[in-house]
PDB file of C-alpha atoms in Angstrom:
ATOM      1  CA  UNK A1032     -23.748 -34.804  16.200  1.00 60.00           C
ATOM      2  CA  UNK A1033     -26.218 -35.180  13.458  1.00 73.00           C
ATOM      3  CA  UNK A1034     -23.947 -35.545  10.322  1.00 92.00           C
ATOM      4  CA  UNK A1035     -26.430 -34.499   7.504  1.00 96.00           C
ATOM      5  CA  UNK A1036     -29.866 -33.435   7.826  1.00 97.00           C
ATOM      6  CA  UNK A1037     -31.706 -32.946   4.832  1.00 98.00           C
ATOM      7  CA  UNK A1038     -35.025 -30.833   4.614  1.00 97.00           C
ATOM      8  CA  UNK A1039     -37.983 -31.496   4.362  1.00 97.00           C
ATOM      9  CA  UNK A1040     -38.161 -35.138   4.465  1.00 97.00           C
ATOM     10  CA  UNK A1041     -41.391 -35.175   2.064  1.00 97.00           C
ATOM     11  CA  UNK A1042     -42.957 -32.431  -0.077  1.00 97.00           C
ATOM     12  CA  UNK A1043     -45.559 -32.500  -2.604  1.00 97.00           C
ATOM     13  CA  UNK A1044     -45.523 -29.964  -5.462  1.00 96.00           C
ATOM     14  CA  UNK A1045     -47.191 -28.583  -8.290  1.00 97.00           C
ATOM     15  CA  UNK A1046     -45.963 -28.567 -11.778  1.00 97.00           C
ATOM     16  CA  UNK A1047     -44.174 -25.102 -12.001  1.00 97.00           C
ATOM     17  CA  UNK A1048     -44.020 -24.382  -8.247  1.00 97.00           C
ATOM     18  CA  UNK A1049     -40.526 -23.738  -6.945  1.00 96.00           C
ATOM     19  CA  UNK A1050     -38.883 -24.674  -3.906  1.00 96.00           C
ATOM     20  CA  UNK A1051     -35.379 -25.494  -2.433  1.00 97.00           C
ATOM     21  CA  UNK A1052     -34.051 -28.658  -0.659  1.00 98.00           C
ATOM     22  CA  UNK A1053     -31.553 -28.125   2.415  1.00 98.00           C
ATOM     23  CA  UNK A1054     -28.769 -29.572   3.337  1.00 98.00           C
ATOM     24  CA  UNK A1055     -26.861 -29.095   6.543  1.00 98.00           C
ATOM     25  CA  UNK A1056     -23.921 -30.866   7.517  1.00 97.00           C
ATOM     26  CA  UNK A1057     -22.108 -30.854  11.326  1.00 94.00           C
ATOM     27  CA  UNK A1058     -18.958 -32.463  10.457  1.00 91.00           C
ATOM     28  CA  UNK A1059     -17.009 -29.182   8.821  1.00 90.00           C
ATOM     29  CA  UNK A1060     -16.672 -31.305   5.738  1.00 90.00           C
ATOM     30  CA  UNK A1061     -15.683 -28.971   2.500  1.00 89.00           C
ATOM     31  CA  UNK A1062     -16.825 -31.095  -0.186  1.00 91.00           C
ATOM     32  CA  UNK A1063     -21.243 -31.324  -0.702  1.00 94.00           C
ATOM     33  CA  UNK A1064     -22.863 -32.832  -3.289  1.00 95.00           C
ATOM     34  CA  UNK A1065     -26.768 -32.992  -4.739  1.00 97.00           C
ATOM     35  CA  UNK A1066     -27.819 -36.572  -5.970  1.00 96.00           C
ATOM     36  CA  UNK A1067     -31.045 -37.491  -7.308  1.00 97.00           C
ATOM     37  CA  UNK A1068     -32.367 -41.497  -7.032  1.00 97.00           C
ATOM     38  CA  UNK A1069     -34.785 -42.966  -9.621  1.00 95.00           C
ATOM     39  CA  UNK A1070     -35.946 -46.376 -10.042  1.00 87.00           C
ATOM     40  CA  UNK A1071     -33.338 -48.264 -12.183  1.00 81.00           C
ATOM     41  CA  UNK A1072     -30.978 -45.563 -11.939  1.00 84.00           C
ATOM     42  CA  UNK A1073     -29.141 -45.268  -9.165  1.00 88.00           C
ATOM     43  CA  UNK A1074     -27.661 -42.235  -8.241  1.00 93.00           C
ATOM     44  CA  UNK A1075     -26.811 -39.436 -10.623  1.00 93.00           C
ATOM     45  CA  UNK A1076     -24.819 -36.423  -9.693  1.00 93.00           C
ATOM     46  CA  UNK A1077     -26.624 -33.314  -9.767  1.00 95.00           C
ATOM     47  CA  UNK A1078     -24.580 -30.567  -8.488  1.00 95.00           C
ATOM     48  CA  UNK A1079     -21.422 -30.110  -6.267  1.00 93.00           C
ATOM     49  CA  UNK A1080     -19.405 -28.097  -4.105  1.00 93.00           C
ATOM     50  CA  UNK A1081     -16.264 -28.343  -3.122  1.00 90.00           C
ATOM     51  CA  UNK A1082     -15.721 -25.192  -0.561  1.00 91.00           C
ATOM     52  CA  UNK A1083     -17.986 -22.218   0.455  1.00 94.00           C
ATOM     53  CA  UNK A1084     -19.198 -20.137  -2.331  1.00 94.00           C
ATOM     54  CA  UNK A1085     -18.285 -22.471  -4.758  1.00 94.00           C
ATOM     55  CA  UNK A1086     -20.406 -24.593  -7.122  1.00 95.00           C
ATOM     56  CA  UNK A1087     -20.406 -26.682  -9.974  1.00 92.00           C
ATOM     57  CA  UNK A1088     -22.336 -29.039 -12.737  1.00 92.00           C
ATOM     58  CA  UNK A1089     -22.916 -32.987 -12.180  1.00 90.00           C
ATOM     59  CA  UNK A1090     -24.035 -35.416 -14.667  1.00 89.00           C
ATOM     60  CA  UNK A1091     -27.812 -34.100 -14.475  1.00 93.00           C
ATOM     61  CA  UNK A1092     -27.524 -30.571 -13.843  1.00 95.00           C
ATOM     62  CA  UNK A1093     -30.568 -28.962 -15.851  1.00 96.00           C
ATOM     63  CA  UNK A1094     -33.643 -27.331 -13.946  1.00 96.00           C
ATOM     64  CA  UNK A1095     -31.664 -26.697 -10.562  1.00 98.00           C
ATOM     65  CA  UNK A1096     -29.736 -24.623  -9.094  1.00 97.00           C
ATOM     66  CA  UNK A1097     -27.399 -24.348  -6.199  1.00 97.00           C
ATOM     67  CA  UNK A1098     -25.931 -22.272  -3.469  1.00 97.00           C
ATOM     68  CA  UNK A1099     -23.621 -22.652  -0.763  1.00 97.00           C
ATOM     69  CA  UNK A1100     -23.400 -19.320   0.955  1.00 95.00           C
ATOM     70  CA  UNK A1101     -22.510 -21.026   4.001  1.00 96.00           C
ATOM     71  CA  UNK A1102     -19.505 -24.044   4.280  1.00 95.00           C
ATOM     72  CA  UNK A1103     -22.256 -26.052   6.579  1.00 96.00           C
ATOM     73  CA  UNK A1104     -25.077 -25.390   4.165  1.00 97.00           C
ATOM     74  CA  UNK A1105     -25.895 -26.604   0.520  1.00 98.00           C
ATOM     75  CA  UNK A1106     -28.961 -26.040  -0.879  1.00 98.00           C
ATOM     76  CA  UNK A1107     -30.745 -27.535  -4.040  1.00 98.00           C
ATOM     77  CA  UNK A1108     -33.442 -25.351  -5.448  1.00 98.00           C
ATOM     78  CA  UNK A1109     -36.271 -25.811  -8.493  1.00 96.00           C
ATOM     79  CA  UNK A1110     -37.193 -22.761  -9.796  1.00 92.00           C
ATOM     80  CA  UNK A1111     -39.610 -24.572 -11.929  1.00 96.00           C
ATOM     81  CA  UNK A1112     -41.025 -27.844 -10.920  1.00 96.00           C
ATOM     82  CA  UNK A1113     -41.493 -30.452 -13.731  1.00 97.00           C
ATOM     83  CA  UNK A1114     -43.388 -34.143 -12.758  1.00 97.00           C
ATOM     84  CA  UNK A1115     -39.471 -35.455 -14.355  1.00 96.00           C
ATOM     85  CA  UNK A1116     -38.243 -33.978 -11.396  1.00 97.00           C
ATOM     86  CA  UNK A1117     -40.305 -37.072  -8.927  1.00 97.00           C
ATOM     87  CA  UNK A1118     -37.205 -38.566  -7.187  1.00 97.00           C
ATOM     88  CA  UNK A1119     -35.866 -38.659  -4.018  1.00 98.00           C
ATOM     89  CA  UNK A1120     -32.938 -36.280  -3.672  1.00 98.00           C
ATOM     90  CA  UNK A1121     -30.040 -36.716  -1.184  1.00 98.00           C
ATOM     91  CA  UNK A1122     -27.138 -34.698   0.199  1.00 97.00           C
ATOM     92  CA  UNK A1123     -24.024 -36.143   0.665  1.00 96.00           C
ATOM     93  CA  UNK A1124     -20.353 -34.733   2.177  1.00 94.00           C
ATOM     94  CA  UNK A1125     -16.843 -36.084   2.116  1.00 87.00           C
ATOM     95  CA  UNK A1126     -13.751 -34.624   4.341  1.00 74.00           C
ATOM     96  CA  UNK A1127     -11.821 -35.575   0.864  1.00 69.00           C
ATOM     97  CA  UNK A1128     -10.504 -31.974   0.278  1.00 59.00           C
ATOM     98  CA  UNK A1129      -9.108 -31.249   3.725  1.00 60.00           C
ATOM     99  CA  UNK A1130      -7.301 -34.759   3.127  1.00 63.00           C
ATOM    100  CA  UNK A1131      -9.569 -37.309   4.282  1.00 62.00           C
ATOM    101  CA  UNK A1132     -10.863 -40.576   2.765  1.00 69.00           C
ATOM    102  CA  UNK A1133     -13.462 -39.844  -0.483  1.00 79.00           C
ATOM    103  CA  UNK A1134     -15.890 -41.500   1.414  1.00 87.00           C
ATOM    104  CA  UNK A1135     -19.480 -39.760   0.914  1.00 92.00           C
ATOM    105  CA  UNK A1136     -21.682 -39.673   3.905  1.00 94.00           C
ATOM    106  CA  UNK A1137     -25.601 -39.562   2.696  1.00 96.00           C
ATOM    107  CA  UNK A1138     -28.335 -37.228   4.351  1.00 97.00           C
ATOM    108  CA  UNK A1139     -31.835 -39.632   5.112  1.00 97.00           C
ATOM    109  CA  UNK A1140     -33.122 -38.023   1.592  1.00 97.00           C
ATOM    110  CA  UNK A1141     -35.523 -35.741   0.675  1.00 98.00           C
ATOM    111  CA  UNK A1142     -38.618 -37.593  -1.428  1.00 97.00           C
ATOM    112  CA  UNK A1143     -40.321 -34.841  -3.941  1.00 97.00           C
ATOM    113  CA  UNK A1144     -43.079 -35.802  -5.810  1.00 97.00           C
ATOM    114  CA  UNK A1145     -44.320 -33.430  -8.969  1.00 97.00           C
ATOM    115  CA  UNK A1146     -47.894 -33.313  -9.843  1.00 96.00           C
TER     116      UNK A1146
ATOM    117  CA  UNK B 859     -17.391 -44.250 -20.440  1.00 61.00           C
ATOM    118  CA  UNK B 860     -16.975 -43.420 -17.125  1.00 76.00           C
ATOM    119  CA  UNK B 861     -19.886 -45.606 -16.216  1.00 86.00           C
ATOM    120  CA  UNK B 862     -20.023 -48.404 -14.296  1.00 93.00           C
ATOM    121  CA  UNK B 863     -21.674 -52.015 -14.828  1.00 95.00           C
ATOM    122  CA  UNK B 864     -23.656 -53.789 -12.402  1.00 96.00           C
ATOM    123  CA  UNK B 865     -25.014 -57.132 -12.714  1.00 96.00           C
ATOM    124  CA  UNK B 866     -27.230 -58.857 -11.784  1.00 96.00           C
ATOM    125  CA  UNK B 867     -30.075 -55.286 -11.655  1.00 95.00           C
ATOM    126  CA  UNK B 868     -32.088 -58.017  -8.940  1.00 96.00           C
ATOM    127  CA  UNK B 869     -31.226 -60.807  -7.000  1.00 97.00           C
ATOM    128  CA  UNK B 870     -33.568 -62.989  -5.069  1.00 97.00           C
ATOM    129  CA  UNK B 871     -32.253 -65.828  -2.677  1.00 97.00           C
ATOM    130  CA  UNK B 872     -33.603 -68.221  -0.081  1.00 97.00           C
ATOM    131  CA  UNK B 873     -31.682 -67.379   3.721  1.00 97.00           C
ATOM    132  CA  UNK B 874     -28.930 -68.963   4.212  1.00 97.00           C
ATOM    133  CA  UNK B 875     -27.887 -69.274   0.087  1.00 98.00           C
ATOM    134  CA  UNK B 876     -24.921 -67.176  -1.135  1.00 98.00           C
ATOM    135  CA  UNK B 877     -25.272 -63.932  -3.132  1.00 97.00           C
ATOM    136  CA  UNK B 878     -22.664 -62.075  -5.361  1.00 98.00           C
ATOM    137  CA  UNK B 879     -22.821 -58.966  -7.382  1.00 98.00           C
ATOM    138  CA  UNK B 880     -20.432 -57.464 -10.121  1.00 98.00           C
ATOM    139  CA  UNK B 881     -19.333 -54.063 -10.898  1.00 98.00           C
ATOM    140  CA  UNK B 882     -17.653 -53.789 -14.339  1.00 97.00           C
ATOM    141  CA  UNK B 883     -15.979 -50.580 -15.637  1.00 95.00           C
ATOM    142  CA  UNK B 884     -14.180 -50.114 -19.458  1.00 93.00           C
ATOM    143  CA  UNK B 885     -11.616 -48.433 -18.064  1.00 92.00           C
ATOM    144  CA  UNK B 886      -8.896 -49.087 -15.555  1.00 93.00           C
ATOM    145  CA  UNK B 887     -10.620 -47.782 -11.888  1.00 92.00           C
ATOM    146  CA  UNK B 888      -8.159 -45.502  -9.933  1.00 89.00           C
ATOM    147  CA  UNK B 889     -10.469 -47.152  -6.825  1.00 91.00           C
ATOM    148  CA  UNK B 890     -13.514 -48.767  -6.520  1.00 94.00           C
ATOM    149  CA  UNK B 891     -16.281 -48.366  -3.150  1.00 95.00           C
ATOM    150  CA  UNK B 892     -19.148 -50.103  -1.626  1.00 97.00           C
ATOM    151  CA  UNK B 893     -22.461 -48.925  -0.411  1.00 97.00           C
ATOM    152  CA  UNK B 894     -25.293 -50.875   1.084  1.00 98.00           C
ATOM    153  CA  UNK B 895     -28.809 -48.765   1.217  1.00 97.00           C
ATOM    154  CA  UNK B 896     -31.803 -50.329   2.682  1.00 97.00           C
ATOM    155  CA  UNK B 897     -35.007 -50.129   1.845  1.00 95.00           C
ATOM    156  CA  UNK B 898     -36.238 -46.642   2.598  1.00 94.00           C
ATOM    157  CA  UNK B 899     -32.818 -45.681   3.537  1.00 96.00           C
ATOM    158  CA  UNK B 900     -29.646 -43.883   2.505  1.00 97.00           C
ATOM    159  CA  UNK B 901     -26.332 -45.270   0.920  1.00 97.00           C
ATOM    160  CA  UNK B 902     -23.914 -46.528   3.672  1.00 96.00           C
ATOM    161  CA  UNK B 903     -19.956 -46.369   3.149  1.00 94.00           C
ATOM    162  CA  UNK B 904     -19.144 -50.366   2.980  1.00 96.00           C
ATOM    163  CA  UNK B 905     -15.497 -50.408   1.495  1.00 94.00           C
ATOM    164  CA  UNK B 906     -13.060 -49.370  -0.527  1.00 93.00           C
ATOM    165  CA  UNK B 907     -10.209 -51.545  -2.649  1.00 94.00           C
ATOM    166  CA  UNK B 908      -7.736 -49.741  -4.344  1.00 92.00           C
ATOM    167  CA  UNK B 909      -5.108 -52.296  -4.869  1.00 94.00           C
ATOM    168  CA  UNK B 910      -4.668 -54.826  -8.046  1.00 96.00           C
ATOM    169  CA  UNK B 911      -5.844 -57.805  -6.856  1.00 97.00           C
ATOM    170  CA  UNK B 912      -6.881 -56.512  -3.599  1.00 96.00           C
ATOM    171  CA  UNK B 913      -9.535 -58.999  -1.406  1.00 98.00           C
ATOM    172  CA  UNK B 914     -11.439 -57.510   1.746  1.00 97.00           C
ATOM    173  CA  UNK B 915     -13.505 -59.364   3.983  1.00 97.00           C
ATOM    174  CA  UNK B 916     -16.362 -57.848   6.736  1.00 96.00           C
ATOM    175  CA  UNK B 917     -17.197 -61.381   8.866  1.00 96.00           C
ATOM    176  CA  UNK B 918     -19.546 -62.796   5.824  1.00 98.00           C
ATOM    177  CA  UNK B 919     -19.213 -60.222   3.136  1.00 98.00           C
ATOM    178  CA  UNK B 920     -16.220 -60.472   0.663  1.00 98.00           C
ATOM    179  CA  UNK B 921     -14.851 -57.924  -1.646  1.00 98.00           C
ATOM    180  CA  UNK B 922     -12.494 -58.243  -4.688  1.00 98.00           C
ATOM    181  CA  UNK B 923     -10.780 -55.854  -6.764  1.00 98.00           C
ATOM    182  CA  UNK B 924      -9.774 -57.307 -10.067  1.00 97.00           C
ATOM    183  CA  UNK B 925      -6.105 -57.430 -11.269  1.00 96.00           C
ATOM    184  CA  UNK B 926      -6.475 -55.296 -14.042  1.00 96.00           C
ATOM    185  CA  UNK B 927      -8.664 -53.160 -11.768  1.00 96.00           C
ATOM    186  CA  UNK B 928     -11.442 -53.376 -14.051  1.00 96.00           C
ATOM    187  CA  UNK B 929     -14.072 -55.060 -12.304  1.00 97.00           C
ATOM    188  CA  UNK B 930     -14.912 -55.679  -8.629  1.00 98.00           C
ATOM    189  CA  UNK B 931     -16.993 -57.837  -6.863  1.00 98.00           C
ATOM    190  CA  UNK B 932     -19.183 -58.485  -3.775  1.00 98.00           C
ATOM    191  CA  UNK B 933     -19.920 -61.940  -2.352  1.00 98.00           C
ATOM    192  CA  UNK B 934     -22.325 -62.319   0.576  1.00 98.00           C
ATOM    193  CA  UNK B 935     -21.963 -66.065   2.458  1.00 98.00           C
ATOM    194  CA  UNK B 936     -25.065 -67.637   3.826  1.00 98.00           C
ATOM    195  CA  UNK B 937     -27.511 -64.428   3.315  1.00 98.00           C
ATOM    196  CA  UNK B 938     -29.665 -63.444   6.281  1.00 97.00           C
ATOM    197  CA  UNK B 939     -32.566 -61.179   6.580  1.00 97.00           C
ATOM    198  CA  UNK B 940     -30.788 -58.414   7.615  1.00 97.00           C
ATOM    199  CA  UNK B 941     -28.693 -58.193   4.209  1.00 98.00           C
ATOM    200  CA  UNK B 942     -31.610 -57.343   2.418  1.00 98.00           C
ATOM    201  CA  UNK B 943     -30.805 -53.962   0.257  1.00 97.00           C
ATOM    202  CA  UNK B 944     -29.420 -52.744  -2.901  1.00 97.00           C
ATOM    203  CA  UNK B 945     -25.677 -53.125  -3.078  1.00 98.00           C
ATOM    204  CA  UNK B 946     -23.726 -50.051  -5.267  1.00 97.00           C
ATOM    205  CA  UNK B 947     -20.704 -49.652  -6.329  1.00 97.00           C
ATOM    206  CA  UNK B 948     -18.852 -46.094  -6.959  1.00 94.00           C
ATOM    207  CA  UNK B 949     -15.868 -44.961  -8.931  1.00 92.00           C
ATOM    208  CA  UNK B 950     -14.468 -41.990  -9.074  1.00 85.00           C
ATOM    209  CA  UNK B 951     -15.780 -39.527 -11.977  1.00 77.00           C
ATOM    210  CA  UNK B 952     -16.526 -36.012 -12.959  1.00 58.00           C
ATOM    211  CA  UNK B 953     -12.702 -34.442 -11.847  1.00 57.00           C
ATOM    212  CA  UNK B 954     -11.353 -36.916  -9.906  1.00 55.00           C
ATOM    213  CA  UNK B 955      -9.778 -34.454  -7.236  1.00 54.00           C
ATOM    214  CA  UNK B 956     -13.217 -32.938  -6.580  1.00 66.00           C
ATOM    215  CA  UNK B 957     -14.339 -36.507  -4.570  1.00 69.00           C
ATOM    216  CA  UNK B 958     -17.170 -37.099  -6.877  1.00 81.00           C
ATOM    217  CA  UNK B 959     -18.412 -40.674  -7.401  1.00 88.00           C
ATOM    218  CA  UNK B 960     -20.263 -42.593 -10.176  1.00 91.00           C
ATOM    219  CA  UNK B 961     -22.013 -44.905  -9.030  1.00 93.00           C
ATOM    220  CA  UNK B 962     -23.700 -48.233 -10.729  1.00 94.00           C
ATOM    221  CA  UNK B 963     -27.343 -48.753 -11.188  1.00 95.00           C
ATOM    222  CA  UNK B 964     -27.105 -51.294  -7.854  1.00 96.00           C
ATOM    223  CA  UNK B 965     -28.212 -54.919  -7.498  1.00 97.00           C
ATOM    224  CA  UNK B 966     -31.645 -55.213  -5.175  1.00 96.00           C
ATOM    225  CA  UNK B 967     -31.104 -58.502  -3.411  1.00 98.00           C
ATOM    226  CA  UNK B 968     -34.104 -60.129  -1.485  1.00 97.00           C
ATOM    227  CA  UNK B 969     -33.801 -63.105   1.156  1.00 97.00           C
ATOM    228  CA  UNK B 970     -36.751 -65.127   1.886  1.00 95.00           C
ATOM    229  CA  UNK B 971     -36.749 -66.319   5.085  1.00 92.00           C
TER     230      UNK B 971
END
């Protein structure tokens, strides 16, 4: 039982490269979400989902995008790297719609840097 | 709005001194949680109050939920080494029935040995 695995762990890219961030979760939860961690700022609310094939906006939305095609699955993808996209991201699920606690379990995080 | 206050942003103590961190919201909190990340880590699930009034404790850490459920607190008797970390707290935000949480900017504490 591995919860939430985020990857890759670490990735390195080049201003205007794209790539996409995965998140896979073991614990049939309905509810994934995309946060992003910078220095001073906690943790801001990128994207969500709350069942397959549905997403929606966070608090910092702009330059992703998201997809859950599959309930286990949510990935976070930049079609456009920019260096204000340096952060570490992490995935986090909740069993909140299927009537459990709103408790968020957190992926290990995935750390992107942006030359 | 929805935002929530943390204070202090940093917090350094000698081992064995207390600690305690605030979380202060404008508005009146539906519920209020706990996470603990360590360095390098990931946010861990701590608590949650949901109660006016409401006071927790986990062996030395003690949480409070004020009576106008406003503002919250965690107090941390005779630090240790281990409870190095940043300390957030979350409230519900962003459609409350979708399970997303704000959370506060976090208080860092350090314990020097």
């Amino acid at each position: 039982n591995a919860g939430v695995t985020q990857t890759p762990k670490f990735r390195v890219l080049k201003t205007g490269q794209s790539m996409t961030l995965l998140c896979a979760q073991d614990m049939n939860h309905e509810y994934m979400y995309w946060y992003r961690q910078d220095p001073g700022m906690g943790l801001r609310l990128i994207h969500y989902s709350v069942g397959e094939g549905t997403t929606a906006k966070g608090e910092v939305p702009d330059g992703y995008n998201v997809s859950r095609l599959k309930k286990q699955n949510f990935l976070l993808g930049l079609e456009s790297a920019a260096p204000s996209q340096t952060s570490v991201y992490f995935c986090a699920t909740n069993s909140f719609g299927a009537g459990g606690a709103n408790v968020l379990t957190f992926g290990a995080g995935s750390r992107l840097t942006v030359l | 709005g929805q935002q929530v206050m943390q204070i202090p942003q940093y917090q350094h103590v000698q081992e064995g001194e207390d600690f305690t961190t605030y979380c202060n919201s404008s508005t009146t909190l539906s519920n209020i949680q706990w996470y603990k990340q360590r360095p390098g880590g990931h946010p861990v699930f701590l608590i949650q109050l949901v109660k006016s009034g409401e006071v927790k404790k986990q062996k030395r850490l003690t949480f409070q939920f004020g009576e106008a459920k406003k503002n919250s607190s965690l107090h941390i008797t005779a630090t240790q080494t281990t409870d190095v970390g940043t300390y957030f707290c979350a409230r519900e935000g962003y459609g409350g029935s979708q399970g997303n949480l704000i959370f506060g900017k976090g208080t860092k504490l350090s314990v020097k040995p």
